[in-house]
PDB file of N, CA and C in Angstrom:
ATOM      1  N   UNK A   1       0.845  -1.169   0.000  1.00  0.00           N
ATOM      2  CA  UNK A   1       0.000   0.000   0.000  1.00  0.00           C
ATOM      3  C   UNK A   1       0.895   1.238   0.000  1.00  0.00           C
ATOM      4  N   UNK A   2       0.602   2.002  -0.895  1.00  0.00           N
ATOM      5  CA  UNK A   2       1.221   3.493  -0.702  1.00  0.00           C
ATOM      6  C   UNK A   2       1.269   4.205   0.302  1.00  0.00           C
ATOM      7  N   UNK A   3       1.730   5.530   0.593  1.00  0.00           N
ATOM      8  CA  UNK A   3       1.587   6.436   1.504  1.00  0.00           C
ATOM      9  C   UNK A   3       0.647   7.661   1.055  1.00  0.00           C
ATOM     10  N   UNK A   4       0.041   8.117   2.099  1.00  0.00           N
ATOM     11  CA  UNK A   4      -0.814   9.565   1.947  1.00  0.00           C
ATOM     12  C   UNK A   4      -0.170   9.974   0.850  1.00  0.00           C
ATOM     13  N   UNK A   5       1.524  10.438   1.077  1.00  0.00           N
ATOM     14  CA  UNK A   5       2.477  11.418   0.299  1.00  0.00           C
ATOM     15  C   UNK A   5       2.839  10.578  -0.908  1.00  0.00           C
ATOM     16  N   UNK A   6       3.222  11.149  -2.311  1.00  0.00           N
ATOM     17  CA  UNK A   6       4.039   9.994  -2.842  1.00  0.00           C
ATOM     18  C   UNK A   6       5.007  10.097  -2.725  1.00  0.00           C
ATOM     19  N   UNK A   7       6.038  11.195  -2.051  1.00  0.00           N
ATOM     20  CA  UNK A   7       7.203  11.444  -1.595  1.00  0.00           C
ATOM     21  C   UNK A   7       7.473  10.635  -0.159  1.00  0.00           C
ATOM     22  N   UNK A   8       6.869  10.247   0.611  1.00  0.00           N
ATOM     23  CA  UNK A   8       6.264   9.311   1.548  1.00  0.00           C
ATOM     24  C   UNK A   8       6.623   7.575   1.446  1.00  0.00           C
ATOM     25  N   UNK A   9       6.213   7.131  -0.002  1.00  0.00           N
ATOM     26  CA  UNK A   9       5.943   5.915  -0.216  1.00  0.00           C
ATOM     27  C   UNK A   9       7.210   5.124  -0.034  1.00  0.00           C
ATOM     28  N   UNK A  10       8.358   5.592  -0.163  1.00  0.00           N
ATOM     29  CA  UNK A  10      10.148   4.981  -0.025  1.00  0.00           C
ATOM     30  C   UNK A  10      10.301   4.652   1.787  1.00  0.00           C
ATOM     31  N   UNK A  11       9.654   5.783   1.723  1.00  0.00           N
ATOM     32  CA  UNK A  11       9.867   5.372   3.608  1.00  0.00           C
ATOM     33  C   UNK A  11       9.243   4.069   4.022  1.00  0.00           C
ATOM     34  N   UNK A  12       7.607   4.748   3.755  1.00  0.00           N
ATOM     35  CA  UNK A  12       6.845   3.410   4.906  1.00  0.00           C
ATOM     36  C   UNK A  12       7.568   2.322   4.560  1.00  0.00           C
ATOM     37  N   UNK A  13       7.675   2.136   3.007  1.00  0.00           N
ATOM     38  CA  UNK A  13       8.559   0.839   2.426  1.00  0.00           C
ATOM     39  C   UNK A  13       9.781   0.396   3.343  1.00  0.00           C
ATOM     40  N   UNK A  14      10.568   1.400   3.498  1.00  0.00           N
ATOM     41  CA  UNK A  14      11.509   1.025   4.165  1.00  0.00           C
ATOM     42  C   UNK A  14      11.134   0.913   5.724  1.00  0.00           C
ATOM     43  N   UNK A  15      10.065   1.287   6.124  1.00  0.00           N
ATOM     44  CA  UNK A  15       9.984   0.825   7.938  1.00  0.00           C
ATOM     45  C   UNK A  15       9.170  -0.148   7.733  1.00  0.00           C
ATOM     46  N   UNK A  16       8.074  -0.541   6.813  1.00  0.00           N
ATOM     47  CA  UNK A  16       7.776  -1.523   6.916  1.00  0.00           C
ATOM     48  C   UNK A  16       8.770  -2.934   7.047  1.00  0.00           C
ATOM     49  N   UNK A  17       9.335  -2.733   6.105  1.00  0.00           N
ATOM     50  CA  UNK A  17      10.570  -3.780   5.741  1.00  0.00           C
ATOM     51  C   UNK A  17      11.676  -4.280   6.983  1.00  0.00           C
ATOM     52  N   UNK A  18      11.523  -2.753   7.665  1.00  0.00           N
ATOM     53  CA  UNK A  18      12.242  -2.905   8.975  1.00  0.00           C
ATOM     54  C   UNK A  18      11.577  -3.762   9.996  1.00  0.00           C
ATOM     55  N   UNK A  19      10.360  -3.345  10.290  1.00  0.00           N
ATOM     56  CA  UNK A  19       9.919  -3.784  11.168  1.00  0.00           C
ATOM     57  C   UNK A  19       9.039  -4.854  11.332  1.00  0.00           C
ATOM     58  N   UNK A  20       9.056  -5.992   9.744  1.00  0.00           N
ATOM     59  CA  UNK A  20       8.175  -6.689   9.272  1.00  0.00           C
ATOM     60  C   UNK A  20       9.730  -7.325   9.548  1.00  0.00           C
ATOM     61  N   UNK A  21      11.318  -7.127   9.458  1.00  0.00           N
ATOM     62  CA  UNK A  21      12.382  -8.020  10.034  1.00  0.00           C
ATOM     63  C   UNK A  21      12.186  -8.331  11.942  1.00  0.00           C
ATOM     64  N   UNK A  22      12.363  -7.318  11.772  1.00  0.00           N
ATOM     65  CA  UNK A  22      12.319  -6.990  13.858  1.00  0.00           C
ATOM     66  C   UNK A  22      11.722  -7.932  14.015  1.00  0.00           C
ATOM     67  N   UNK A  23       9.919  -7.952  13.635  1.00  0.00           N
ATOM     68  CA  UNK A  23       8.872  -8.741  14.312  1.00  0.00           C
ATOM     69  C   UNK A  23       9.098 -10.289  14.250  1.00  0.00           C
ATOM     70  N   UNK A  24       9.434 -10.674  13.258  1.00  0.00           N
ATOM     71  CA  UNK A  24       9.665 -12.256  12.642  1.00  0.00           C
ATOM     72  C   UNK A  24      11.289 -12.765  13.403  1.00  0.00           C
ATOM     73  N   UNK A  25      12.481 -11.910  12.926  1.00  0.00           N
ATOM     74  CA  UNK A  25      13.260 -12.289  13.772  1.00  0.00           C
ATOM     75  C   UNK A  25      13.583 -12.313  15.147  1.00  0.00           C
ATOM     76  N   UNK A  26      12.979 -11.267  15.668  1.00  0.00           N
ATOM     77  CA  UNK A  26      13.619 -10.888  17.122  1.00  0.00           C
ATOM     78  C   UNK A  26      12.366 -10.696  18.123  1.00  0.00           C
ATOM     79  N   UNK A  27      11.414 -10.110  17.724  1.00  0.00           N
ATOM     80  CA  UNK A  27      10.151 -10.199  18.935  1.00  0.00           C
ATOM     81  C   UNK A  27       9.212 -11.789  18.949  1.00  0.00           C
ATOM     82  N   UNK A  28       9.114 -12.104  17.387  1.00  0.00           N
ATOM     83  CA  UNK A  28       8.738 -13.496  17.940  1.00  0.00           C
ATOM     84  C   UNK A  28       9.374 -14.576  18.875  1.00  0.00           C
ATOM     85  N   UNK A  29      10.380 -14.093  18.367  1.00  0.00           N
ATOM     86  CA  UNK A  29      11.232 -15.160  19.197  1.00  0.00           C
ATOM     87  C   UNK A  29      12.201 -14.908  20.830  1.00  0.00           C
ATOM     88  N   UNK A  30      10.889 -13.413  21.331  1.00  0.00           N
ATOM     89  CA  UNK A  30      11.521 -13.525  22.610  1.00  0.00           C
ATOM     90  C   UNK A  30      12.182 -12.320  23.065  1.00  0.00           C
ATOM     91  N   UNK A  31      12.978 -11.924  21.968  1.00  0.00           N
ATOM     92  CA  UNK A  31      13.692 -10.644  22.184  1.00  0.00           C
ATOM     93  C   UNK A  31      13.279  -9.346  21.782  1.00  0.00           C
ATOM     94  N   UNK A  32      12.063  -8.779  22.767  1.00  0.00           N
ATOM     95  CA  UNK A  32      11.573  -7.365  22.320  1.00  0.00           C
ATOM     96  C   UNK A  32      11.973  -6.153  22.792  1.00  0.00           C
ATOM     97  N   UNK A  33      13.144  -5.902  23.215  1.00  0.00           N
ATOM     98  CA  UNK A  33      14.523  -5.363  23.440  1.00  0.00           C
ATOM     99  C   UNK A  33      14.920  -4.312  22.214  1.00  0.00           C
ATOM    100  N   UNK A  34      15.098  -2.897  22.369  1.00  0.00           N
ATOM    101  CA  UNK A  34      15.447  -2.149  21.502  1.00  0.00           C
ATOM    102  C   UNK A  34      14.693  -1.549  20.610  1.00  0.00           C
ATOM    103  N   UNK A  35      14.686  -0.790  20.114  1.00  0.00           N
ATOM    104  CA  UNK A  35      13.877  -0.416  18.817  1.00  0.00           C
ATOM    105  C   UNK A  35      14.802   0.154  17.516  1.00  0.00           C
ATOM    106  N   UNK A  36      14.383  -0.853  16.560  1.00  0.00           N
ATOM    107  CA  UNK A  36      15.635  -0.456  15.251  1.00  0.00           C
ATOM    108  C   UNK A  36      15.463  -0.406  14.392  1.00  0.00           C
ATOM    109  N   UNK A  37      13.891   0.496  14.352  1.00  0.00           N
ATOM    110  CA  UNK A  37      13.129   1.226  13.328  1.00  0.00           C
ATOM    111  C   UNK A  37      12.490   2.482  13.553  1.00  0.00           C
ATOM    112  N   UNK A  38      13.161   2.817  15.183  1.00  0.00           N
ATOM    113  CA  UNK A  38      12.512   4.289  15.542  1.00  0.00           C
ATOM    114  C   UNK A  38      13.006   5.161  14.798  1.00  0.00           C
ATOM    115  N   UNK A  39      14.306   5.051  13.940  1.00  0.00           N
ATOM    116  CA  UNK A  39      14.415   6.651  13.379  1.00  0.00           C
ATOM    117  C   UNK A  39      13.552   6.412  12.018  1.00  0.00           C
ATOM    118  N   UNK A  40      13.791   5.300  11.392  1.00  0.00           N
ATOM    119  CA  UNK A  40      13.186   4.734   9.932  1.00  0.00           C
ATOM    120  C   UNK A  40      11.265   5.526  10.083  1.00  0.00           C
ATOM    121  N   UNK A  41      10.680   4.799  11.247  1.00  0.00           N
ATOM    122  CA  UNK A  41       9.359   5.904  11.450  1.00  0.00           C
ATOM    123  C   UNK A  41       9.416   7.015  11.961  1.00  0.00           C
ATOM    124  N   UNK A  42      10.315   7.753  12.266  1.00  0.00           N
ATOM    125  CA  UNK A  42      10.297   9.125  12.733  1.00  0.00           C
ATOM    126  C   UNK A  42      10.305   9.864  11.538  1.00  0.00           C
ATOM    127  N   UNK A  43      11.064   9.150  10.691  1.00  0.00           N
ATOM    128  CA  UNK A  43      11.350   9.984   9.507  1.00  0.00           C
ATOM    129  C   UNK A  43      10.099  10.473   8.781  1.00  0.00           C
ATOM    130  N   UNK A  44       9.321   8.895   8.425  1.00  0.00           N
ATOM    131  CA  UNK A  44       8.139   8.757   8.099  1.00  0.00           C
ATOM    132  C   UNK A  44       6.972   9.750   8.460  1.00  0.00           C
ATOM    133  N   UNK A  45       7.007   9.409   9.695  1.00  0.00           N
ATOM    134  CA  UNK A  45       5.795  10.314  10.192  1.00  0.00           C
ATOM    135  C   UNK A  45       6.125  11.903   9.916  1.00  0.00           C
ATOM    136  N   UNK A  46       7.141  12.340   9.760  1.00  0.00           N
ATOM    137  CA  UNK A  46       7.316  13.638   9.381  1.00  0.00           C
ATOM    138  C   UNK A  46       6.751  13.885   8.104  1.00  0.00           C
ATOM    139  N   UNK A  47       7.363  12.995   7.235  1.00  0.00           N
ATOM    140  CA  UNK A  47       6.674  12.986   5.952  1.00  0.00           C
ATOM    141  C   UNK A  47       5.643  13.264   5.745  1.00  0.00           C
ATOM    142  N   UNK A  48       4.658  12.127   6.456  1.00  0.00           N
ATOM    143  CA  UNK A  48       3.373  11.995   6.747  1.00  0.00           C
ATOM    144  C   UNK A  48       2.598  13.384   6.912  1.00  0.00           C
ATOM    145  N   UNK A  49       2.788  13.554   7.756  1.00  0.00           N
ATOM    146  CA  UNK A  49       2.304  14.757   8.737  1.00  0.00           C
ATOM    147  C   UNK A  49       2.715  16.243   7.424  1.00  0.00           C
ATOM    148  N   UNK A  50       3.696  16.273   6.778  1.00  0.00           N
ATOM    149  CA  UNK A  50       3.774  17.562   6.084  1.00  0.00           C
ATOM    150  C   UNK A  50       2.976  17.010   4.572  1.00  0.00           C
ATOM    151  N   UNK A  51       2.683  15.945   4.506  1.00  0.00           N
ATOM    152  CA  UNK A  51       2.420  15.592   3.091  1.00  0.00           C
ATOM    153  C   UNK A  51       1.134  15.956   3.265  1.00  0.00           C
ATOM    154  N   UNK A  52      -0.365  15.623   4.799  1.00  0.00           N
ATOM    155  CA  UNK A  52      -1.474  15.850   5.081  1.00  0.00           C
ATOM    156  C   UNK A  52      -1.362  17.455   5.454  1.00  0.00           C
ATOM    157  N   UNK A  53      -0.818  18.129   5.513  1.00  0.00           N
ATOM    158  CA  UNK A  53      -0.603  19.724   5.433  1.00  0.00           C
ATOM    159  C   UNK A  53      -0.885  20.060   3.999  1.00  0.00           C
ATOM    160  N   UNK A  54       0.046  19.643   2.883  1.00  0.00           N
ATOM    161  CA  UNK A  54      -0.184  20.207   2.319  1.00  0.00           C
ATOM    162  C   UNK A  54      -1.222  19.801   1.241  1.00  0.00           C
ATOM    163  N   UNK A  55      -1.684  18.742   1.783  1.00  0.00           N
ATOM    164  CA  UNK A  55      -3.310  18.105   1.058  1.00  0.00           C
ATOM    165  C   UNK A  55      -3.860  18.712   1.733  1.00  0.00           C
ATOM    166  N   UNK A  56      -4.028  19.351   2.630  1.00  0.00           N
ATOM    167  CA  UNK A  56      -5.134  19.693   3.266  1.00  0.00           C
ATOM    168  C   UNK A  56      -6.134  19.290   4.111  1.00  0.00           C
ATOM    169  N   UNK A  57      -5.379  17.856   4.539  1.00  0.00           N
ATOM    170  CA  UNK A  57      -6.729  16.785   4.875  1.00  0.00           C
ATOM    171  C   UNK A  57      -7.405  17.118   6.190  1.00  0.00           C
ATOM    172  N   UNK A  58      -8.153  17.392   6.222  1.00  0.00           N
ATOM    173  CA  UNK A  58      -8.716  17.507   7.990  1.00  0.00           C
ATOM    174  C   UNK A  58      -8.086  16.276   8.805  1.00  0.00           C
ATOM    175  N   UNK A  59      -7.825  16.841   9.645  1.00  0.00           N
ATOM    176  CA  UNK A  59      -7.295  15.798  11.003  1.00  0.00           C
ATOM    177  C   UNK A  59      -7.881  16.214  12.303  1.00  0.00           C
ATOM    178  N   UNK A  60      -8.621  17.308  12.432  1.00  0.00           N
ATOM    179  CA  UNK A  60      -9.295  17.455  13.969  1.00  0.00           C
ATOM    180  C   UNK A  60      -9.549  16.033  14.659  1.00  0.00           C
ATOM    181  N   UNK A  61      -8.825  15.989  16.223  1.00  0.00           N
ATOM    182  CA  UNK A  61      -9.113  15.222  16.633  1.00  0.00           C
ATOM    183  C   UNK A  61      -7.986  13.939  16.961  1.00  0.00           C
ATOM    184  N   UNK A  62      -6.795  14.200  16.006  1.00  0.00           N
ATOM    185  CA  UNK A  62      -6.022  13.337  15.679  1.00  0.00           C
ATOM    186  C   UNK A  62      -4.729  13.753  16.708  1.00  0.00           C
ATOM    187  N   UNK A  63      -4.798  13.168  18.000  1.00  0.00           N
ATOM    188  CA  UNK A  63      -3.768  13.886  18.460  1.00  0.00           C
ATOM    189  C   UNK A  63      -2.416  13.249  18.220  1.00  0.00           C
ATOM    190  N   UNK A  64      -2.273  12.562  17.324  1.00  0.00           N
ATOM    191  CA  UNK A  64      -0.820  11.901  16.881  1.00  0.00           C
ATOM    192  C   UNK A  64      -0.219  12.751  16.286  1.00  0.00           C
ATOM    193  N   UNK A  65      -0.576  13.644  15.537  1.00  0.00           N
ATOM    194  CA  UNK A  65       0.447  14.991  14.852  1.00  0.00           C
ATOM    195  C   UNK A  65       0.500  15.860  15.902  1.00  0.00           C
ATOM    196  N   UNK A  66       0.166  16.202  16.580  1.00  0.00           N
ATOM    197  CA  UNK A  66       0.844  17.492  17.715  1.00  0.00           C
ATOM    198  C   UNK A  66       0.112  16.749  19.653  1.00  0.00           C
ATOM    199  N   UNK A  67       0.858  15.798  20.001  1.00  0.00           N
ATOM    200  CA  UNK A  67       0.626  15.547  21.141  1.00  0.00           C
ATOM    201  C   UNK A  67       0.599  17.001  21.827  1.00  0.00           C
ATOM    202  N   UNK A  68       0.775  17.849  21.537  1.00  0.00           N
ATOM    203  CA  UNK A  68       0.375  19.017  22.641  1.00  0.00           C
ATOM    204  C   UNK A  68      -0.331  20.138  22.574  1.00  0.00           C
ATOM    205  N   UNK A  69      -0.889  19.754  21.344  1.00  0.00           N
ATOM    206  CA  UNK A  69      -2.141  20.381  20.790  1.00  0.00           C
ATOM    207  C   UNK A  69      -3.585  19.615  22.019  1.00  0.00           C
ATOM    208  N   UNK A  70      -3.632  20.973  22.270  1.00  0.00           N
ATOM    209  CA  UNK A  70      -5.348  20.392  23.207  1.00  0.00           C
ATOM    210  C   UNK A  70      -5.309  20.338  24.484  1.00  0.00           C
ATOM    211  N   UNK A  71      -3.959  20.397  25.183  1.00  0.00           N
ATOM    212  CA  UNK A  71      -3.768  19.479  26.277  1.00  0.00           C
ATOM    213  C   UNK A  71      -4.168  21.042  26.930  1.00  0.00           C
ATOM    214  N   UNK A  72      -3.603  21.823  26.707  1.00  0.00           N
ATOM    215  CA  UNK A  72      -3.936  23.219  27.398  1.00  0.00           C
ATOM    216  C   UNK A  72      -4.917  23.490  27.651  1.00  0.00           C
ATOM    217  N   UNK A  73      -5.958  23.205  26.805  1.00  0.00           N
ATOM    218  CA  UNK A  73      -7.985  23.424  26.475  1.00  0.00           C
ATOM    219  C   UNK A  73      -8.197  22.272  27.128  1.00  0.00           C
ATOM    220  N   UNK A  74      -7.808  20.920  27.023  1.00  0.00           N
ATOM    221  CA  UNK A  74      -8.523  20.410  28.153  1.00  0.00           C
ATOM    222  C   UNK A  74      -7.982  20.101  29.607  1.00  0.00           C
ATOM    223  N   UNK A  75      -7.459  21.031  29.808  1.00  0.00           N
ATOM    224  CA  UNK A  75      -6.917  20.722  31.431  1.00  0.00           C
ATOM    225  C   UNK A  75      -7.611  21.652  32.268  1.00  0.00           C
ATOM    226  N   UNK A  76      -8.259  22.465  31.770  1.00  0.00           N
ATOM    227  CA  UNK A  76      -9.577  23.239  32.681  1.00  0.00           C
ATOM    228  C   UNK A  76     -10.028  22.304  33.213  1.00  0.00           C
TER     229      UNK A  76
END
């Protein structure tokens, strides 16, 4: 499956790939120790996140692009 972005689509590819290794080699079998695809999706989600900017897509609600969006408004 593609990404939102098509500038996007090289990444997920590549964290998928990462973390479709991780899961099969190393967490099935016990060792869920480390993470060695956090920068591979960090990257991603940046992508992500500027590619739905500049589509325009509504996201109200979505607090995965700005964990600190909201928190101010709802702590009344």
């Amino acid at each position: 499956m593609n990404s939102v972005g098509e500038a996007c689509t090289e990444l997920k590819r590549e964290y998928d790939q990462c973390f479709n290794r991780w899961f099969a080699e190393k967490f099935l079998k016990g060792e869920s120790a480390g993470d060695p695809c956090g920068q591979l999706f960090k990257r991603y989600q940046l992508c992500v996140q500027k590619a739905i900017k500049e589509k325009d897509i509504p996201i109200e609600g979505l607090e995965f692009m700005d964990p600190s969006k909201g928190k101010a408004e709802n702590s009344s």
